[in-house]
mmCIF file of C-alpha atoms in Angstrom:
data_model
loop_
_atom_site.group_PDB
_atom_site.id
_atom_site.type_symbol
_atom_site.label_atom_id
_atom_site.label_comp_id
_atom_site.label_asym_id
_atom_site.label_seq_id
_atom_site.Cartn_x
_atom_site.Cartn_y
_atom_site.Cartn_z
ATOM 1 C CA UNK A 71 14.864 -8.162 -15.730
ATOM 2 C CA UNK A 72 14.719 -5.224 -13.317
ATOM 3 C CA UNK A 73 15.692 -5.838 -9.736
ATOM 4 C CA UNK A 74 12.607 -5.413 -7.460
ATOM 5 C CA UNK A 75 14.680 -3.296 -5.088
ATOM 6 C CA UNK A 76 15.235 -0.704 -7.828
ATOM 7 C CA UNK A 77 11.723 -0.896 -9.290
ATOM 8 C CA UNK A 78 10.087 2.482 -9.919
ATOM 9 C CA UNK A 79 6.510 2.835 -8.691
ATOM 10 C CA UNK A 80 3.976 5.083 -10.398
ATOM 11 C CA UNK A 81 2.249 7.438 -7.969
ATOM 12 C CA UNK A 82 -1.344 8.262 -8.882
ATOM 13 C CA UNK A 83 -3.488 11.001 -7.393
ATOM 14 C CA UNK A 84 -5.185 8.444 -5.140
ATOM 15 C CA UNK A 85 -1.793 7.220 -3.930
ATOM 16 C CA UNK A 86 -0.723 10.803 -3.212
ATOM 17 C CA UNK A 87 -3.918 11.425 -1.237
ATOM 18 C CA UNK A 88 -3.295 8.273 0.793
ATOM 19 C CA UNK A 89 0.300 9.342 1.476
ATOM 20 C CA UNK A 90 -0.730 12.836 2.601
ATOM 21 C CA UNK A 91 -3.462 11.319 4.797
ATOM 22 C CA UNK A 92 -0.885 9.068 6.468
ATOM 23 C CA UNK A 93 1.448 11.999 7.135
ATOM 24 C CA UNK A 94 -1.399 14.088 8.574
ATOM 25 C CA UNK A 95 -2.517 11.183 10.760
ATOM 26 C CA UNK A 96 0.966 10.760 12.252
ATOM 27 C CA UNK A 97 1.967 14.432 12.276
ATOM 28 C CA UNK A 98 1.549 14.853 16.045
ATOM 29 C CA UNK A 99 4.656 12.765 16.745
ATOM 30 C CA UNK A 100 6.765 15.424 14.997
ATOM 31 C CA UNK A 101 6.357 17.585 18.088
ATOM 32 C CA UNK A 102 9.117 15.497 19.703
ATOM 33 C CA UNK A 103 12.680 16.669 19.016
ATOM 34 C CA UNK A 104 14.692 14.933 16.326
ATOM 35 C CA UNK A 105 17.103 13.419 18.834
ATOM 36 C CA UNK A 106 14.367 11.571 20.715
ATOM 37 C CA UNK A 107 12.305 10.717 17.621
ATOM 38 C CA UNK A 108 14.406 10.400 14.425
ATOM 39 C CA UNK A 109 12.692 11.264 11.170
ATOM 40 C CA UNK A 110 13.704 7.884 9.728
ATOM 41 C CA UNK A 111 11.477 6.304 12.350
ATOM 42 C CA UNK A 112 8.657 8.676 11.395
ATOM 43 C CA UNK A 113 8.827 7.761 7.703
ATOM 44 C CA UNK A 114 8.935 4.065 8.606
ATOM 45 C CA UNK A 115 5.703 4.614 10.555
ATOM 46 C CA UNK A 116 4.226 6.435 7.539
ATOM 47 C CA UNK A 117 5.167 3.468 5.331
ATOM 48 C CA UNK A 118 3.407 1.074 7.713
ATOM 49 C CA UNK A 119 0.337 3.343 7.943
ATOM 50 C CA UNK A 120 0.202 3.556 4.148
ATOM 51 C CA UNK A 121 0.307 -0.221 3.911
ATOM 52 C CA UNK A 122 -2.201 -0.998 6.667
ATOM 53 C CA UNK A 123 -4.759 1.750 5.971
ATOM 54 C CA UNK A 124 -4.533 1.993 2.174
ATOM 55 C CA UNK A 125 -2.899 -1.230 0.965
ATOM 56 C CA UNK A 126 0.092 0.473 -0.717
ATOM 57 C CA UNK A 127 3.553 -1.028 -0.391
ATOM 58 C CA UNK A 128 6.126 1.780 -0.364
ATOM 59 C CA UNK A 129 9.288 1.938 1.696
ATOM 60 C CA UNK A 130 10.165 4.833 3.972
ATOM 61 C CA UNK A 131 12.503 6.510 1.489
ATOM 62 C CA UNK A 132 9.901 6.459 -1.302
ATOM 63 C CA UNK A 133 7.323 7.975 1.056
ATOM 64 C CA UNK A 134 9.736 10.693 2.193
ATOM 65 C CA UNK A 135 10.885 11.669 -1.311
ATOM 66 C CA UNK A 136 7.355 11.716 -2.734
ATOM 67 C CA UNK A 137 5.916 13.778 0.121
ATOM 68 C CA UNK A 138 8.815 16.243 0.038
ATOM 69 C CA UNK A 139 8.189 16.741 -3.683
ATOM 70 C CA UNK A 140 4.453 17.328 -3.182
ATOM 71 C CA UNK A 141 5.027 19.539 -0.149
ATOM 72 C CA UNK A 142 7.631 21.648 -1.972
ATOM 73 C CA UNK A 143 5.200 22.255 -4.822
ATOM 74 C CA UNK A 144 2.471 23.194 -2.341
ATOM 75 C CA UNK A 145 4.769 25.724 -0.658
ATOM 76 C CA UNK A 146 5.664 27.303 -4.001
ATOM 77 C CA UNK A 147 1.994 27.855 -4.937
ATOM 78 C CA UNK A 148 0.696 30.984 -3.160
ATOM 79 C CA UNK A 149 -2.635 30.722 -1.419
ATOM 80 C CA UNK A 150 -5.387 32.301 -3.473
ATOM 81 C CA UNK A 151 -7.006 35.287 -1.823
ATOM 82 C CA UNK A 152 -10.744 35.090 -1.618
ATOM 83 C CA UNK A 153 -12.467 37.568 -3.865
ATOM 84 C CA UNK A 154 -15.049 39.901 -2.236
ATOM 85 C CA UNK A 155 -18.679 39.135 -2.769
ATOM 86 C CA UNK A 156 -19.439 42.579 -4.169
ATOM 87 C CA UNK A 157 -17.112 45.120 -5.740
ATOM 88 C CA UNK A 158 -17.531 48.856 -4.920
ATOM 89 C CA UNK A 159 -19.018 50.895 -7.730
ATOM 90 C CA UNK A 160 -18.128 54.466 -8.553
ATOM 91 C CA UNK A 161 -20.969 56.949 -8.804
ATOM 92 C CA UNK A 162 -20.610 59.560 -11.500
ATOM 93 C CA UNK A 163 -23.806 61.426 -10.835
ATOM 94 C CA UNK A 164 -27.413 61.114 -9.875
ATOM 95 C CA UNK A 165 -28.228 58.872 -12.872
ATOM 96 C CA UNK A 166 -25.310 56.498 -12.529
ATOM 97 C CA UNK A 167 -27.231 53.799 -10.609
ATOM 98 C CA UNK A 168 -30.108 53.696 -13.110
ATOM 99 C CA UNK A 169 -30.390 50.527 -15.256
ATOM 100 C CA UNK A 170 -31.818 50.662 -18.737
ATOM 101 C CA UNK A 171 -34.335 48.001 -19.890
ATOM 102 C CA UNK A 172 -31.756 46.628 -22.358
ATOM 103 C CA UNK A 173 -29.173 46.176 -19.581
ATOM 104 C CA UNK A 174 -31.796 44.537 -17.370
ATOM 105 C CA UNK A 175 -32.611 42.027 -20.134
ATOM 106 C CA UNK A 176 -28.925 41.167 -20.649
ATOM 107 C CA UNK A 177 -28.431 40.746 -16.911
ATOM 108 C CA UNK A 178 -31.432 38.392 -16.588
ATOM 109 C CA UNK A 179 -30.208 36.242 -19.520
ATOM 110 C CA UNK A 180 -26.718 36.016 -18.047
ATOM 111 C CA UNK A 181 -28.140 35.053 -14.661
ATOM 112 C CA UNK A 182 -30.334 32.294 -16.159
ATOM 113 C CA UNK A 183 -27.377 30.943 -18.177
ATOM 114 C CA UNK A 184 -25.116 30.812 -15.125
ATOM 115 C CA UNK A 185 -27.883 29.141 -13.110
ATOM 116 C CA UNK A 186 -28.370 26.403 -15.740
ATOM 117 C CA UNK A 187 -24.585 25.946 -15.975
ATOM 118 C CA UNK A 188 -24.318 25.518 -12.204
ATOM 119 C CA UNK A 189 -27.105 22.934 -12.279
ATOM 120 C CA UNK A 190 -25.258 20.900 -14.912
ATOM 121 C CA UNK A 191 -21.994 20.852 -12.908
ATOM 122 C CA UNK A 192 -22.938 17.867 -10.682
ATOM 123 C CA UNK A 193 -23.704 15.832 -13.790
ATOM 124 C CA UNK A 194 -20.332 16.755 -15.272
ATOM 125 C CA UNK A 195 -18.526 15.955 -12.026
ATOM 126 C CA UNK A 196 -20.168 12.530 -11.934
ATOM 127 C CA UNK A 197 -18.708 11.762 -15.363
ATOM 128 C CA UNK A 198 -15.211 13.015 -14.499
ATOM 129 C CA UNK A 199 -12.281 10.670 -14.351
ATOM 130 C CA UNK A 200 -11.454 9.547 -10.754
ATOM 131 C CA UNK A 201 -7.877 10.770 -11.187
ATOM 132 C CA UNK A 202 -9.108 14.214 -12.257
ATOM 133 C CA UNK A 203 -11.566 14.280 -9.359
ATOM 134 C CA UNK A 204 -8.732 13.480 -6.940
ATOM 135 C CA UNK A 205 -6.697 16.528 -7.944
ATOM 136 C CA UNK A 206 -8.728 19.164 -6.011
ATOM 137 C CA UNK A 207 -8.890 16.833 -3.011
ATOM 138 C CA UNK A 208 -5.116 16.446 -3.090
ATOM 139 C CA UNK A 209 -4.644 20.209 -3.359
ATOM 140 C CA UNK A 210 -6.872 20.771 -0.320
ATOM 141 C CA UNK A 211 -4.908 18.265 1.731
ATOM 142 C CA UNK A 212 -1.595 19.771 0.678
ATOM 143 C CA UNK A 213 -2.863 23.197 1.761
ATOM 144 C CA UNK A 214 -3.643 21.643 5.153
ATOM 145 C CA UNK A 215 -0.069 20.316 5.243
ATOM 146 C CA UNK A 216 1.277 23.768 4.359
ATOM 147 C CA UNK A 217 -0.544 25.184 7.381
ATOM 148 C CA UNK A 218 0.636 22.450 9.703
ATOM 149 C CA UNK A 219 4.203 21.545 8.663
ATOM 150 C CA UNK A 220 7.389 23.248 7.562
ATOM 151 C CA UNK A 221 10.884 22.271 6.428
ATOM 152 C CA UNK A 222 13.569 22.435 9.104
ATOM 153 C CA UNK A 223 17.322 22.067 8.847
ATOM 154 C CA UNK A 224 18.286 19.556 6.183
ATOM 155 C CA UNK A 225 14.729 19.577 4.800
ATOM 156 C CA UNK A 226 13.483 17.567 7.757
ATOM 157 C CA UNK A 227 9.737 17.768 8.264
ATOM 158 C CA UNK A 228 8.708 19.673 11.395
ATOM 159 C CA UNK A 229 5.540 21.083 12.901
ATOM 160 C CA UNK A 230 4.752 24.754 12.498
ATOM 161 C CA UNK A 231 4.948 26.693 15.738
ATOM 162 C CA UNK A 232 1.629 28.421 14.990
ATOM 163 C CA UNK A 233 0.058 25.437 13.263
ATOM 164 C CA UNK A 234 -3.647 24.849 13.941
ATOM 165 C CA UNK A 235 -4.613 21.732 15.891
ATOM 166 C CA UNK A 236 -5.346 18.634 13.903
ATOM 167 C CA UNK A 237 -9.021 18.729 14.916
ATOM 168 C CA UNK A 238 -9.478 21.978 12.982
ATOM 169 C CA UNK A 239 -8.072 20.520 9.745
ATOM 170 C CA UNK A 240 -10.778 18.945 7.629
ATOM 171 C CA UNK A 241 -9.607 15.768 5.929
ATOM 172 C CA UNK A 242 -11.645 14.678 2.928
ATOM 173 C CA UNK A 243 -12.163 10.893 2.927
ATOM 174 C CA UNK A 244 -10.588 8.907 0.081
ATOM 175 C CA UNK A 245 -12.540 8.884 -3.149
ATOM 176 C CA UNK A 246 -12.044 5.200 -3.859
ATOM 177 C CA UNK A 247 -11.966 2.307 -1.378
ATOM 178 C CA UNK A 248 -8.509 0.912 -0.844
ATOM 179 C CA UNK A 249 -7.891 -2.730 -1.768
ATOM 180 C CA UNK A 250 -6.937 -5.174 0.984
ATOM 181 C CA UNK A 251 -3.252 -4.845 1.853
ATOM 182 C CA UNK A 252 -0.994 -7.575 0.452
ATOM 183 C CA UNK A 253 1.180 -9.413 2.961
ATOM 184 C CA UNK A 254 4.571 -7.851 3.551
ATOM 185 C CA UNK A 255 7.441 -10.306 3.680
ATOM 186 C CA UNK A 256 11.176 -10.040 4.040
ATOM 187 C CA UNK A 257 13.857 -10.581 6.636
ATOM 188 C CA UNK A 258 14.182 -6.867 7.456
ATOM 189 C CA UNK A 259 10.433 -6.458 7.962
ATOM 190 C CA UNK A 260 10.369 -9.509 10.243
ATOM 191 C CA UNK A 261 13.190 -8.005 12.335
ATOM 192 C CA UNK A 262 11.526 -4.586 12.629
ATOM 193 C CA UNK A 263 8.027 -5.999 13.126
ATOM 194 C CA UNK A 264 8.266 -9.475 14.677
ATOM 195 C CA UNK A 265 5.108 -11.542 14.290
ATOM 196 C CA UNK A 266 2.875 -11.720 17.297
ATOM 197 C CA UNK A 267 2.881 -15.110 19.050
ATOM 198 C CA UNK A 268 -0.223 -17.145 18.505
ATOM 199 C CA UNK A 269 -2.408 -17.563 21.533
ATOM 200 C CA UNK A 270 -2.684 -21.132 22.743
ATOM 201 C CA UNK A 271 -6.256 -22.305 22.514
ATOM 202 C CA UNK A 272 -7.474 -25.009 24.844
ATOM 203 C CA UNK A 273 -8.693 -28.087 22.994
ATOM 204 C CA UNK A 274 -11.517 -30.007 24.612
ATOM 205 C CA UNK A 275 -10.632 -33.711 24.852
ATOM 206 C CA UNK A 276 -13.436 -36.294 25.060
ATOM 207 C CA UNK A 277 -13.869 -38.319 28.228
ATOM 208 C CA UNK A 278 -12.230 -41.798 27.999
ATOM 209 C CA UNK A 279 -14.637 -44.718 27.870
ATOM 210 C CA UNK A 280 -14.358 -47.938 29.890
ATOM 211 C CA UNK A 281 -13.949 -50.075 26.752
ATOM 212 C CA UNK A 282 -11.021 -47.926 25.621
ATOM 213 C CA UNK A 283 -9.350 -48.246 29.015
ATOM 214 C CA UNK A 284 -9.815 -52.016 28.989
ATOM 215 C CA UNK A 285 -8.281 -52.272 25.510
ATOM 216 C CA UNK A 286 -5.285 -50.203 26.576
ATOM 217 C CA UNK A 287 -4.836 -52.375 29.683
ATOM 218 C CA UNK A 288 -4.876 -55.589 27.638
ATOM 219 C CA UNK A 289 -2.348 -54.159 25.186
ATOM 220 C CA UNK A 290 -0.042 -53.226 28.062
ATOM 221 C CA UNK A 291 -0.248 -56.764 29.456
ATOM 222 C CA UNK A 292 0.656 -58.169 26.031
ATOM 223 C CA UNK A 293 3.643 -55.834 25.814
ATOM 224 C CA UNK A 294 4.784 -56.904 29.279
ATOM 225 C CA UNK A 295 4.565 -60.582 28.336
ATOM 226 C CA UNK A 296 6.575 -59.970 25.173
ATOM 227 C CA UNK A 297 9.208 -58.136 27.212
ATOM 228 C CA UNK A 298 9.397 -61.035 29.685
ATOM 229 C CA UNK A 299 9.922 -63.486 26.812
ATOM 230 C CA UNK A 300 12.650 -61.323 25.314
ATOM 231 C CA UNK A 301 14.339 -61.020 28.714
ATOM 232 C CA UNK A 302 14.346 -64.806 29.101
ATOM 233 C CA UNK A 303 15.798 -65.249 25.604
ATOM 234 C CA UNK A 304 18.548 -62.751 26.350
ATOM 235 C CA UNK A 305 19.414 -64.569 29.581
ATOM 236 C CA UNK A 306 19.558 -67.889 27.721
ATOM 237 C CA UNK A 307 21.834 -66.406 25.087
ATOM 238 C CA UNK A 308 24.133 -65.017 27.776
ATOM 239 C CA UNK A 309 24.369 -68.472 29.350
ATOM 240 C CA UNK A 310 25.201 -70.071 26.007
ATOM 241 C CA UNK A 311 27.850 -67.440 25.314
ATOM 242 C CA UNK A 312 29.480 -68.052 28.705
ATOM 243 C CA UNK A 313 29.471 -71.812 28.129
ATOM 244 C CA UNK A 314 31.039 -71.348 24.697
ATOM 245 C CA UNK A 315 33.736 -69.083 26.104
ATOM 246 C CA UNK A 316 34.565 -71.615 28.813
ATOM 247 C CA UNK A 317 34.708 -74.412 26.262
ATOM 248 C CA UNK A 318 37.027 -72.447 23.992
ATOM 249 C CA UNK A 319 39.217 -71.556 26.955
ATOM 250 C CA UNK A 320 39.441 -75.187 28.036
ATOM 251 C CA UNK A 321 40.264 -76.340 24.512
ATOM 252 C CA UNK A 322 43.030 -73.787 24.251
ATOM 253 C CA UNK A 323 44.537 -74.879 27.588
ATOM 254 C CA UNK A 324 44.384 -78.568 26.627
ATOM 255 C CA UNK A 325 46.136 -77.908 23.275
ATOM 256 C CA UNK A 326 48.968 -76.017 24.961
ATOM 257 C CA UNK A 327 49.520 -78.911 27.362
ATOM 258 C CA UNK A 328 49.830 -81.395 24.483
ATOM 259 C CA UNK A 329 52.425 -79.291 22.658
ATOM 260 C CA UNK A 330 54.527 -79.115 25.756
#
């Protein structure tokens, strides 16, 4: 049986989106220098954010390795340049811009076909697999990370000097609702995150009744009488013990006198 500490987790596109969201949400703390804010502390905060906000249990090292892999791939993919809306056309003469009726018919058919295809795209997107639908969302978030972060010395995650503010980065909400987070247990987690003390709540006690007070008073009198009886018995036993000791002492003295 595999040890849970060495268990390999499968990262889905939704998990990757949640991880990137957590890093983007906590990215402002990377403005502090490494000496005052170690990156191990940052990835521990990302692990907690991933657990609380998305219900995923991953330790800090798993979060760091997975994000570094995704971020490295995003840096290797060049940003696609936007194509111009209209391309310049070369004019060969006065009749170059004229369109024949046959070309006009082909152009109208192509336009109607592209229009019907664009209308059918929402229906196709609604039938897409959630994992496939998460891919473009993940790519958009990784592009936001590429604009905001960079790798420093030792592949430590740092903020870009010319990175845009976080308010200008559009974060797409998660596609699927996250399940409720399972409870995290363990001695190390209890040491790092001690449980908050429970607030003492005042309990309203009912007012004592006269009959209850009278019953308690009678019980106390009975206890006192029993104690008095026991005290008298103990005193009587002490007296008997003293008498017995004196008798034994006298018998021993009388026997010694006879032997002499």
